[in-house]
Coordinates of C-alpha atoms in Angstrom, one line a residue:
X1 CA 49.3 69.1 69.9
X2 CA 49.6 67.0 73.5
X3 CA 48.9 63.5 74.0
X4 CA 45.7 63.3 76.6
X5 CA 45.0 59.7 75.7
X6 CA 47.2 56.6 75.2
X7 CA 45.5 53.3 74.3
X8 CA 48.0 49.9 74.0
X9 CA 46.0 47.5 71.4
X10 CA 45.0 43.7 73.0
X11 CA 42.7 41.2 72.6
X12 CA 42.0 40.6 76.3
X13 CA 42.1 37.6 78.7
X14 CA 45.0 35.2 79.8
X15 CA 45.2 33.0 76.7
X16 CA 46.5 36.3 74.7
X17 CA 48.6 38.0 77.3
X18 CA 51.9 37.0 75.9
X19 CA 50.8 37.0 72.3
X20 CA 52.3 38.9 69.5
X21 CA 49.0 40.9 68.9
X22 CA 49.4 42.2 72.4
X23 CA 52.9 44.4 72.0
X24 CA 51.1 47.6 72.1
X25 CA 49.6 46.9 75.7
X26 CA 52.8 45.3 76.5
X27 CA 54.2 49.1 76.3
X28 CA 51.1 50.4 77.8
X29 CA 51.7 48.2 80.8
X30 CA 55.7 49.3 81.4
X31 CA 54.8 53.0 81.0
X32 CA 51.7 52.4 83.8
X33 CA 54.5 50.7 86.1
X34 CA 57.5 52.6 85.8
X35 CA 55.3 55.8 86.7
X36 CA 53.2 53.7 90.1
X37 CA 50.5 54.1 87.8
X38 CA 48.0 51.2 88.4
X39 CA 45.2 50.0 86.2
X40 CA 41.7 50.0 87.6
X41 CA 38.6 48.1 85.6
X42 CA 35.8 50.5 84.3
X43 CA 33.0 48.8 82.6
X44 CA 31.3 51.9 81.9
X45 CA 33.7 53.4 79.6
X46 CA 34.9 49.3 78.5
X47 CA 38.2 49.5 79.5
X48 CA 40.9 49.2 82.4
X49 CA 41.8 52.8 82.8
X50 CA 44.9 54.7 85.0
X51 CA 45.7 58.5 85.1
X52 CA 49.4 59.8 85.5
X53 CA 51.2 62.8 84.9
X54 CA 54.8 62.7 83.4
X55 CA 56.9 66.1 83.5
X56 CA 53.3 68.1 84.3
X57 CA 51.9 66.6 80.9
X58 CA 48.9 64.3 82.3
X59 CA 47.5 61.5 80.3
X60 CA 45.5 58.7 80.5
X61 CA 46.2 55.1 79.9
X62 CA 43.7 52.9 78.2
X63 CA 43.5 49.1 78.1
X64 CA 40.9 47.5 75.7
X65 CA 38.3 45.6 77.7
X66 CA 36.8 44.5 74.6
X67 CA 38.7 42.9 71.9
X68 CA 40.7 44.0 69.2
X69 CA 38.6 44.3 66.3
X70 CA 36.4 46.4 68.2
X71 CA 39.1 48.7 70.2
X72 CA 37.5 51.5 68.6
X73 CA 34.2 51.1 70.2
X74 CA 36.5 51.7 73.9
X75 CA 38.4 54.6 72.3
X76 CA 35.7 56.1 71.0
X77 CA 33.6 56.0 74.7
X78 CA 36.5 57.3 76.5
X79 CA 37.7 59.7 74.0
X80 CA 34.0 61.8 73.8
X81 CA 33.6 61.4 77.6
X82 CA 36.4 63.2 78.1
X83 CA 36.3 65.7 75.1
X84 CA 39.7 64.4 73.6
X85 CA 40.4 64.9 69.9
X86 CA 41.5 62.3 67.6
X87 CA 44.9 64.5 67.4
X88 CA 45.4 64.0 71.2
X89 CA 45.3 60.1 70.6
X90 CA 48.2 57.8 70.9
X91 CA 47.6 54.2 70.3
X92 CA 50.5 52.0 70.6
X93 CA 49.8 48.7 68.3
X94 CA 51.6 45.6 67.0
X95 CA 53.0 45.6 63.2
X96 CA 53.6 43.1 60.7
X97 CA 55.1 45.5 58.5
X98 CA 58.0 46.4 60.8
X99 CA 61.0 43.8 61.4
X100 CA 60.5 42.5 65.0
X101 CA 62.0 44.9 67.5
X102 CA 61.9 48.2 65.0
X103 CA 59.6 50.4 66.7
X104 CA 58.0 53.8 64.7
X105 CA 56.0 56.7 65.3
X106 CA 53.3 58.0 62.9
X107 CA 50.9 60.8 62.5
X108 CA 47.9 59.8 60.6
X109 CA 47.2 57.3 57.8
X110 CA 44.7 54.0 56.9
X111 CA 44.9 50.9 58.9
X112 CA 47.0 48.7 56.7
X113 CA 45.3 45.8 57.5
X114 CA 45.2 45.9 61.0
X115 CA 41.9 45.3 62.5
X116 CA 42.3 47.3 65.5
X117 CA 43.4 50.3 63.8
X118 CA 40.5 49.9 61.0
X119 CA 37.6 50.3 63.8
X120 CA 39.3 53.3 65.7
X121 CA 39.2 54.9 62.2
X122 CA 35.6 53.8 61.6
X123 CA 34.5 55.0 65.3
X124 CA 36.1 57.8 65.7
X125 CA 35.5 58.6 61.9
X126 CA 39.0 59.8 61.4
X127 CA 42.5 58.0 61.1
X128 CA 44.3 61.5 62.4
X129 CA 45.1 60.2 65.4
X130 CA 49.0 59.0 66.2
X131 CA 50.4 55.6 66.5
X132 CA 52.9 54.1 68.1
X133 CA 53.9 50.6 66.0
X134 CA 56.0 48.0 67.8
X135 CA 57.5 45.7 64.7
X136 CA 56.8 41.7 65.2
X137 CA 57.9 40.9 62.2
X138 CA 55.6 38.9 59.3
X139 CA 55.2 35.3 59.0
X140 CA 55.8 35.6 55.1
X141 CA 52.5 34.7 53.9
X142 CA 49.5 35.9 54.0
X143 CA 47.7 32.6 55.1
X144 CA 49.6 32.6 58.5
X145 CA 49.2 36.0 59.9
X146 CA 46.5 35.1 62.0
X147 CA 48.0 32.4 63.7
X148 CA 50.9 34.3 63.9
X149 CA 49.8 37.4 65.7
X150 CA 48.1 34.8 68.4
X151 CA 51.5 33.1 69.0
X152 CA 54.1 33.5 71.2
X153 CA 57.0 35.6 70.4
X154 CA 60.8 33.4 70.5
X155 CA 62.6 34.0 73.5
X156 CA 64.8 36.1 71.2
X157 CA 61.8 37.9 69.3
X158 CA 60.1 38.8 73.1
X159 CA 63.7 40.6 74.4
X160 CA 63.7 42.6 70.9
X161 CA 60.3 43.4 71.2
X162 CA 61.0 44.7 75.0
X163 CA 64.0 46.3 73.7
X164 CA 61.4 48.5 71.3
X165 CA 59.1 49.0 74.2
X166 CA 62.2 50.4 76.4
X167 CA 62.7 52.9 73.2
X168 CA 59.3 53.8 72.9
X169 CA 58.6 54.5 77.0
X170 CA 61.4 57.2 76.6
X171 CA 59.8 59.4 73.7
X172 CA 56.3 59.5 75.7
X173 CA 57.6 62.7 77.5
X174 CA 58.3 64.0 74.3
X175 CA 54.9 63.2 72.9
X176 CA 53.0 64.1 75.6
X177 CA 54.6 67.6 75.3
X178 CA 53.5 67.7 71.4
X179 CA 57.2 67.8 70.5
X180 CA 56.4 64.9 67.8
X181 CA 58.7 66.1 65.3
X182 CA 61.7 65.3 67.9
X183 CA 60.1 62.3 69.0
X184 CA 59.6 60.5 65.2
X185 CA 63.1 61.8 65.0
X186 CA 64.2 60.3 68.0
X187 CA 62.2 56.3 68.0
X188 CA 62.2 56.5 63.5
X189 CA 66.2 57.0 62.9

């Protein structure tokens, strides 16, 4: 099935712009401004929304207003106003459980761990939606993930991450299409 609805995970506001936690809107961002997309604010539906329309596949890109442990509240808003199914979901998130820079595509699951991903699944009372995980690496104990996700990447760890993001932009026309099977083999190998 397409991909109608993109949403890149944040917690919002200038203090977490740069931060770890904020990888999958880092994505979100690049694939709004390679494509002259640009993000309007809609308080009504929670979000900073755009519309574009790659190889005759149209999707919309979603930026959290609110933040991320209640991302599901925004994806669930936007996703019954305009009658999208969890199926035709794509949000792109951080993940401690990939190295920093590995990048992976995924149909389905729990949340393992991540707050973000645990109220989409409680709001839109499903976790059959795709993601899109952008690897940051793990601090190496459990105690400083927090912190960690709310940091600054390394000079180093931010040009790996980007380097993941650059792979990721270039499967979206695949998974806007439905072609997931050629994208997971493309971004996973």
């Amino acid at each position: 099935m397409a991909i109608k609805l993109i949403v890149g995970l944040r917690n919002p506001g200038s203090a977490y712009e740069q931060t770890r936690h904020n990888a999958g809107a880092w994505l979100v961002t690049a694939l709004a401004q390679r494509h002259s997309s640009h993000f309007k604010i809609d308080k009504k539906m929670q979000a900073e929304l755009t519309e574009m329309d790659i190889n005759s596949h149209p999707c919309r890109l979603v930026l959290p207003l609110t933040f991320m442990n209640h991302s599901g509240q925004t994806t669930r808003i936007i996703s019954q106003f305009y009658k999208i199914e969890p199926s035709e979901i794509l949000i792109v998130h951080d993940e401690l459980d990939l190295p920093v820079g590995r990048i992976k595509l995924k149909t389905g699951g729990g949340h393992g761990g991540h707050n973000g991903l645990r109220d989409i699944t409680a709001q839109l009372g499903t976790g059959e939606f795709h993601r899109l995980r952008i690897g940051i690496g793990h601090p190496g104990h459990k105690d400083l993930v927090h912190q960690y996700v709310l940091s600054r990447p390394s000079m180093n760890d931010r040009q790996q991450i980007y380097d993941a993001i650059d792979r990721g932009i270039a499967i979206i026309p695949m998974v806007l299409s439905g072609d997931m099977a050629r994208a997971m083999n493309q971004v996973n190998a």
